[in-house]
mmCIF file of C-alpha atoms in Angstrom:
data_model
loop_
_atom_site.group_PDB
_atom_site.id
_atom_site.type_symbol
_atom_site.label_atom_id
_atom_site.label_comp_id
_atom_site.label_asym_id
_atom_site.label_seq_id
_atom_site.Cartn_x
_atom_site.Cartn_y
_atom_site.Cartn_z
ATOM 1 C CA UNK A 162 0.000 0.000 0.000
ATOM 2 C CA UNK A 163 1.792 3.561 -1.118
ATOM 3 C CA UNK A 164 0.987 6.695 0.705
ATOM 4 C CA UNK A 165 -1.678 7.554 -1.812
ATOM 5 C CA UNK A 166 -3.601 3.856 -1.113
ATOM 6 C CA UNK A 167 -4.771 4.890 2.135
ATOM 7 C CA UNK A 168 -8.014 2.948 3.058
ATOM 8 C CA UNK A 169 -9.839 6.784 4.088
ATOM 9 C CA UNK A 170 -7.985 9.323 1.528
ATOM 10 C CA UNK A 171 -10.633 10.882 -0.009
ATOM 11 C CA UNK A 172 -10.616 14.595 -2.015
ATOM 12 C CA UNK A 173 -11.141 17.280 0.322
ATOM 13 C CA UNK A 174 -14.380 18.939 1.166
ATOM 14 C CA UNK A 175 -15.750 22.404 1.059
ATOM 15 C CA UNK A 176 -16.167 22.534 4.255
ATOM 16 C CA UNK A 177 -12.468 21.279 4.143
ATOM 17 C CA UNK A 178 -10.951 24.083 1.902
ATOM 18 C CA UNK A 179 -12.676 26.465 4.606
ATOM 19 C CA UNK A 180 -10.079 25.352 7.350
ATOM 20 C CA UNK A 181 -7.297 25.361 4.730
ATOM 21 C CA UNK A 182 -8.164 29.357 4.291
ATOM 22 C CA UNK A 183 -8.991 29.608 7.836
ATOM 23 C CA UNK A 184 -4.799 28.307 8.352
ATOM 24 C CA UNK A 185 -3.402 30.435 5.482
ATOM 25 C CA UNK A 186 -5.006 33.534 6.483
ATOM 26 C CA UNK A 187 -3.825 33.006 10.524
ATOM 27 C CA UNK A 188 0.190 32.215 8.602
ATOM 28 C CA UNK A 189 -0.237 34.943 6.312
ATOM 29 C CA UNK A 190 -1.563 38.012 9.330
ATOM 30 C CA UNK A 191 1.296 36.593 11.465
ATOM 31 C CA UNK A 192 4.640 35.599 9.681
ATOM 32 C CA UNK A 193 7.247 37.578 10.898
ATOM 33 C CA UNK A 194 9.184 36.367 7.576
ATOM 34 C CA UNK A 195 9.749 37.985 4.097
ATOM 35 C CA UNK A 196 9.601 35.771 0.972
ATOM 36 C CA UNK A 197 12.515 33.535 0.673
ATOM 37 C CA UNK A 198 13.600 34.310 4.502
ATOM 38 C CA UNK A 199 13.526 32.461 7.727
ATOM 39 C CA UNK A 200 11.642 33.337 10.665
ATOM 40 C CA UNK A 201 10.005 32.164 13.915
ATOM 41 C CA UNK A 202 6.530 32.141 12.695
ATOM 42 C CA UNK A 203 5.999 30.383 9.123
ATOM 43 C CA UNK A 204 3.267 27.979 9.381
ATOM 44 C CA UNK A 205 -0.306 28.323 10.643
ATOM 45 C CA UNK A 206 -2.598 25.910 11.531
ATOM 46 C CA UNK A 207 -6.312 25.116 12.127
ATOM 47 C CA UNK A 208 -8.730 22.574 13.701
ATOM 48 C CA UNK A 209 -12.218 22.172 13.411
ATOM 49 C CA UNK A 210 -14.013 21.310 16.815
ATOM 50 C CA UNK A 211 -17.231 18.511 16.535
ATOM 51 C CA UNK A 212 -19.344 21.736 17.235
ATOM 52 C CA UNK A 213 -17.938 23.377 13.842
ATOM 53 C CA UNK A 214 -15.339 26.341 15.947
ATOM 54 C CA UNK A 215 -12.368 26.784 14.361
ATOM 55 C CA UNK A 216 -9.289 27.415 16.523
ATOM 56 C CA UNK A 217 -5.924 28.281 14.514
ATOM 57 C CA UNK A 218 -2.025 28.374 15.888
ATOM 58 C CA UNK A 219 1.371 29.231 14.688
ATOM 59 C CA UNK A 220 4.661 27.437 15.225
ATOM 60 C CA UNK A 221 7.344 28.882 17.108
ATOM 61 C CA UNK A 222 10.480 27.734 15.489
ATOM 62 C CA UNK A 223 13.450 27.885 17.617
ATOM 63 C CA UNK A 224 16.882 25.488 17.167
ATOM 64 C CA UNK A 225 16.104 23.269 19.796
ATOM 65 C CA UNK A 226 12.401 22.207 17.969
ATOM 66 C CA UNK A 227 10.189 24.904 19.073
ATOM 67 C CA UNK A 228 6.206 23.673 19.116
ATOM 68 C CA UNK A 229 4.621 23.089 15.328
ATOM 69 C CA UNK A 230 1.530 25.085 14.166
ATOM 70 C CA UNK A 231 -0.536 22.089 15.004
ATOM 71 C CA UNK A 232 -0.091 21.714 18.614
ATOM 72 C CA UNK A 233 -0.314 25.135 19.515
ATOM 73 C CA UNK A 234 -3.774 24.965 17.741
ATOM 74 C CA UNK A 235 -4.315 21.768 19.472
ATOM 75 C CA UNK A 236 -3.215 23.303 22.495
ATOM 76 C CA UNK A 237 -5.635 26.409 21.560
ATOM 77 C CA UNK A 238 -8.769 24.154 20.519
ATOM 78 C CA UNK A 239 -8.526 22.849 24.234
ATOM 79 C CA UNK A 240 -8.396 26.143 26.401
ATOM 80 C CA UNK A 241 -10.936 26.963 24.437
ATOM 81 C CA UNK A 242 -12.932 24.129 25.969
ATOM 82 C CA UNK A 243 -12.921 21.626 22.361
ATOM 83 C CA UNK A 244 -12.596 18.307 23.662
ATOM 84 C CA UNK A 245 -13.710 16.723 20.352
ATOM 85 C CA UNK A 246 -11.907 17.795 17.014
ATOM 86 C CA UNK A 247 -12.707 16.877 13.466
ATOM 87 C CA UNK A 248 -10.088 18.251 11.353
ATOM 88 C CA UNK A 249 -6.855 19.758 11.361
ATOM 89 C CA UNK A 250 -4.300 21.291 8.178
ATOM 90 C CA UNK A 251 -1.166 23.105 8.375
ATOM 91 C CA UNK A 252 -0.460 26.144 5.866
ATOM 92 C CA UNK A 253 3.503 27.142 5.490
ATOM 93 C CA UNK A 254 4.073 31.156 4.485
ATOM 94 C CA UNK A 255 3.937 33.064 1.397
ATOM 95 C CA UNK A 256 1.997 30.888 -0.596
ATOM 96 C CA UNK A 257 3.693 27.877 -0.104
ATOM 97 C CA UNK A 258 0.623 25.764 0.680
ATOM 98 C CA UNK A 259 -0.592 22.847 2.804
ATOM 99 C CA UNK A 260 1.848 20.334 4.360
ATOM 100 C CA UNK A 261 2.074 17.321 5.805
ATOM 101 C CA UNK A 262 2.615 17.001 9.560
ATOM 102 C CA UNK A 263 6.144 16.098 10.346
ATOM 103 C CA UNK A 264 6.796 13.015 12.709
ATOM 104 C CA UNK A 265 6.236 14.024 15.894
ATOM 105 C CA UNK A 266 2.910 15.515 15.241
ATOM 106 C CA UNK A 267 1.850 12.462 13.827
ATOM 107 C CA UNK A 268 2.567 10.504 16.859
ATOM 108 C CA UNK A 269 0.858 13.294 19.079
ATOM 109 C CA UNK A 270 -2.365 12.730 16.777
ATOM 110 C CA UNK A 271 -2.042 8.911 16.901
ATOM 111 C CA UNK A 272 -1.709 8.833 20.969
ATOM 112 C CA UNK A 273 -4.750 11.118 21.265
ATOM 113 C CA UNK A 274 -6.697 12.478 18.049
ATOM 114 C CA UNK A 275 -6.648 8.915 16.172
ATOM 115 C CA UNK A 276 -9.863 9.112 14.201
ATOM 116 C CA UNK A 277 -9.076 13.074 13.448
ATOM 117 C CA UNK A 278 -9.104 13.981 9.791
ATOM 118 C CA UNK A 279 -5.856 15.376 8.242
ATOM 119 C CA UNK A 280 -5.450 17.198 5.020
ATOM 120 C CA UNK A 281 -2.476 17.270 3.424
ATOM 121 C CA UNK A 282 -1.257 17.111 -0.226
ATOM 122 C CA UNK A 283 -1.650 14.094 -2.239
ATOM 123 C CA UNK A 284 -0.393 13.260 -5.901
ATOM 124 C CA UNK A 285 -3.414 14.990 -7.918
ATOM 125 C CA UNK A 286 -4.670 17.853 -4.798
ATOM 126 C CA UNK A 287 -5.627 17.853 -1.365
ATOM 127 C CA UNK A 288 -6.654 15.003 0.228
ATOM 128 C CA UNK A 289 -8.082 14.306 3.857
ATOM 129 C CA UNK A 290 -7.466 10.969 5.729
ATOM 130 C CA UNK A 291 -7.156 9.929 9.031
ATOM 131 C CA UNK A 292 -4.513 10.638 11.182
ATOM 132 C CA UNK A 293 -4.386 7.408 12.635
ATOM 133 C CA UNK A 294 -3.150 5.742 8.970
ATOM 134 C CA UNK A 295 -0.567 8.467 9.010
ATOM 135 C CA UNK A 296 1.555 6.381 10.780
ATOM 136 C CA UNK A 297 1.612 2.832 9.948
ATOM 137 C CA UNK A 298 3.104 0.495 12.907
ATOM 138 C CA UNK A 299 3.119 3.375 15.544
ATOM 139 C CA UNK A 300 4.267 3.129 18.921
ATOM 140 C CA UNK A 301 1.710 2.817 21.089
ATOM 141 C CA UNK A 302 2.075 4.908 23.871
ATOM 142 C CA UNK A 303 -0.760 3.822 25.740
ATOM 143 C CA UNK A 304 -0.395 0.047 26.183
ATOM 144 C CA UNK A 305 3.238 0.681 26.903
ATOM 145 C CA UNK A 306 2.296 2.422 30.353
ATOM 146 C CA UNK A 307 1.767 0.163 33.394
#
Protein backbone atom coordinates (compact mmCIF):
# COMPACT_ATOMS: atom_id res chain seq x y z
CA UNK A 1 0.00 0.00 0.00
CA UNK A 2 1.79 3.56 -1.12
CA UNK A 3 0.99 6.69 0.70
CA UNK A 4 -1.68 7.55 -1.81
CA UNK A 5 -3.60 3.86 -1.11
CA UNK A 6 -4.77 4.89 2.14
CA UNK A 7 -8.01 2.95 3.06
CA UNK A 8 -9.84 6.78 4.09
CA UNK A 9 -7.98 9.32 1.53
CA UNK A 10 -10.63 10.88 -0.01
CA UNK A 11 -10.62 14.59 -2.02
CA UNK A 12 -11.14 17.28 0.32
CA UNK A 13 -14.38 18.94 1.17
CA UNK A 14 -15.75 22.40 1.06
CA UNK A 15 -16.17 22.53 4.25
CA UNK A 16 -12.47 21.28 4.14
CA UNK A 17 -10.95 24.08 1.90
CA UNK A 18 -12.68 26.46 4.61
CA UNK A 19 -10.08 25.35 7.35
CA UNK A 20 -7.30 25.36 4.73
CA UNK A 21 -8.16 29.36 4.29
CA UNK A 22 -8.99 29.61 7.84
CA UNK A 23 -4.80 28.31 8.35
CA UNK A 24 -3.40 30.43 5.48
CA UNK A 25 -5.01 33.53 6.48
CA UNK A 26 -3.82 33.01 10.52
CA UNK A 27 0.19 32.21 8.60
CA UNK A 28 -0.24 34.94 6.31
CA UNK A 29 -1.56 38.01 9.33
CA UNK A 30 1.30 36.59 11.47
CA UNK A 31 4.64 35.60 9.68
CA UNK A 32 7.25 37.58 10.90
CA UNK A 33 9.18 36.37 7.58
CA UNK A 34 9.75 37.98 4.10
CA UNK A 35 9.60 35.77 0.97
CA UNK A 36 12.52 33.54 0.67
CA UNK A 37 13.60 34.31 4.50
CA UNK A 38 13.53 32.46 7.73
CA UNK A 39 11.64 33.34 10.67
CA UNK A 40 10.00 32.16 13.91
CA UNK A 41 6.53 32.14 12.70
CA UNK A 42 6.00 30.38 9.12
CA UNK A 43 3.27 27.98 9.38
CA UNK A 44 -0.31 28.32 10.64
CA UNK A 45 -2.60 25.91 11.53
CA UNK A 46 -6.31 25.12 12.13
CA UNK A 47 -8.73 22.57 13.70
CA UNK A 48 -12.22 22.17 13.41
CA UNK A 49 -14.01 21.31 16.82
CA UNK A 50 -17.23 18.51 16.54
CA UNK A 51 -19.34 21.74 17.23
CA UNK A 52 -17.94 23.38 13.84
CA UNK A 53 -15.34 26.34 15.95
CA UNK A 54 -12.37 26.78 14.36
CA UNK A 55 -9.29 27.41 16.52
CA UNK A 56 -5.92 28.28 14.51
CA UNK A 57 -2.02 28.37 15.89
CA UNK A 58 1.37 29.23 14.69
CA UNK A 59 4.66 27.44 15.23
CA UNK A 60 7.34 28.88 17.11
CA UNK A 61 10.48 27.73 15.49
CA UNK A 62 13.45 27.88 17.62
CA UNK A 63 16.88 25.49 17.17
CA UNK A 64 16.10 23.27 19.80
CA UNK A 65 12.40 22.21 17.97
CA UNK A 66 10.19 24.90 19.07
CA UNK A 67 6.21 23.67 19.12
CA UNK A 68 4.62 23.09 15.33
CA UNK A 69 1.53 25.09 14.17
CA UNK A 70 -0.54 22.09 15.00
CA UNK A 71 -0.09 21.71 18.61
CA UNK A 72 -0.31 25.14 19.51
CA UNK A 73 -3.77 24.97 17.74
CA UNK A 74 -4.31 21.77 19.47
CA UNK A 75 -3.21 23.30 22.49
CA UNK A 76 -5.64 26.41 21.56
CA UNK A 77 -8.77 24.15 20.52
CA UNK A 78 -8.53 22.85 24.23
CA UNK A 79 -8.40 26.14 26.40
CA UNK A 80 -10.94 26.96 24.44
CA UNK A 81 -12.93 24.13 25.97
CA UNK A 82 -12.92 21.63 22.36
CA UNK A 83 -12.60 18.31 23.66
CA UNK A 84 -13.71 16.72 20.35
CA UNK A 85 -11.91 17.79 17.01
CA UNK A 86 -12.71 16.88 13.47
CA UNK A 87 -10.09 18.25 11.35
CA UNK A 88 -6.86 19.76 11.36
CA UNK A 89 -4.30 21.29 8.18
CA UNK A 90 -1.17 23.10 8.37
CA UNK A 91 -0.46 26.14 5.87
CA UNK A 92 3.50 27.14 5.49
CA UNK A 93 4.07 31.16 4.48
CA UNK A 94 3.94 33.06 1.40
CA UNK A 95 2.00 30.89 -0.60
CA UNK A 96 3.69 27.88 -0.10
CA UNK A 97 0.62 25.76 0.68
CA UNK A 98 -0.59 22.85 2.80
CA UNK A 99 1.85 20.33 4.36
CA UNK A 100 2.07 17.32 5.81
CA UNK A 101 2.62 17.00 9.56
CA UNK A 102 6.14 16.10 10.35
CA UNK A 103 6.80 13.02 12.71
CA UNK A 104 6.24 14.02 15.89
CA UNK A 105 2.91 15.51 15.24
CA UNK A 106 1.85 12.46 13.83
CA UNK A 107 2.57 10.50 16.86
CA UNK A 108 0.86 13.29 19.08
CA UNK A 109 -2.36 12.73 16.78
CA UNK A 110 -2.04 8.91 16.90
CA UNK A 111 -1.71 8.83 20.97
CA UNK A 112 -4.75 11.12 21.26
CA UNK A 113 -6.70 12.48 18.05
CA UNK A 114 -6.65 8.91 16.17
CA UNK A 115 -9.86 9.11 14.20
CA UNK A 116 -9.08 13.07 13.45
CA UNK A 117 -9.10 13.98 9.79
CA UNK A 118 -5.86 15.38 8.24
CA UNK A 119 -5.45 17.20 5.02
CA UNK A 120 -2.48 17.27 3.42
CA UNK A 121 -1.26 17.11 -0.23
CA UNK A 122 -1.65 14.09 -2.24
CA UNK A 123 -0.39 13.26 -5.90
CA UNK A 124 -3.41 14.99 -7.92
CA UNK A 125 -4.67 17.85 -4.80
CA UNK A 126 -5.63 17.85 -1.36
CA UNK A 127 -6.65 15.00 0.23
CA UNK A 128 -8.08 14.31 3.86
CA UNK A 129 -7.47 10.97 5.73
CA UNK A 130 -7.16 9.93 9.03
CA UNK A 131 -4.51 10.64 11.18
CA UNK A 132 -4.39 7.41 12.64
CA UNK A 133 -3.15 5.74 8.97
CA UNK A 134 -0.57 8.47 9.01
CA UNK A 135 1.56 6.38 10.78
CA UNK A 136 1.61 2.83 9.95
CA UNK A 137 3.10 0.49 12.91
CA UNK A 138 3.12 3.37 15.54
CA UNK A 139 4.27 3.13 18.92
CA UNK A 140 1.71 2.82 21.09
CA UNK A 141 2.07 4.91 23.87
CA UNK A 142 -0.76 3.82 25.74
CA UNK A 143 -0.40 0.05 26.18
CA UNK A 144 3.24 0.68 26.90
CA UNK A 145 2.30 2.42 30.35
CA UNK A 146 1.77 0.16 33.39
Amino acid sequence: MTAFELASARPVSEGEIELVEAARSTIDATTDAGPDEDGIHTVGAAVRAVDGRVHVGVNLHHFTGGPCAELVALGSARAAGALELTHIVAVANHGRGVMSPCGRDRQVLADHYPDIRVILPGPDGLISVVARELLPLAYDHASAQV
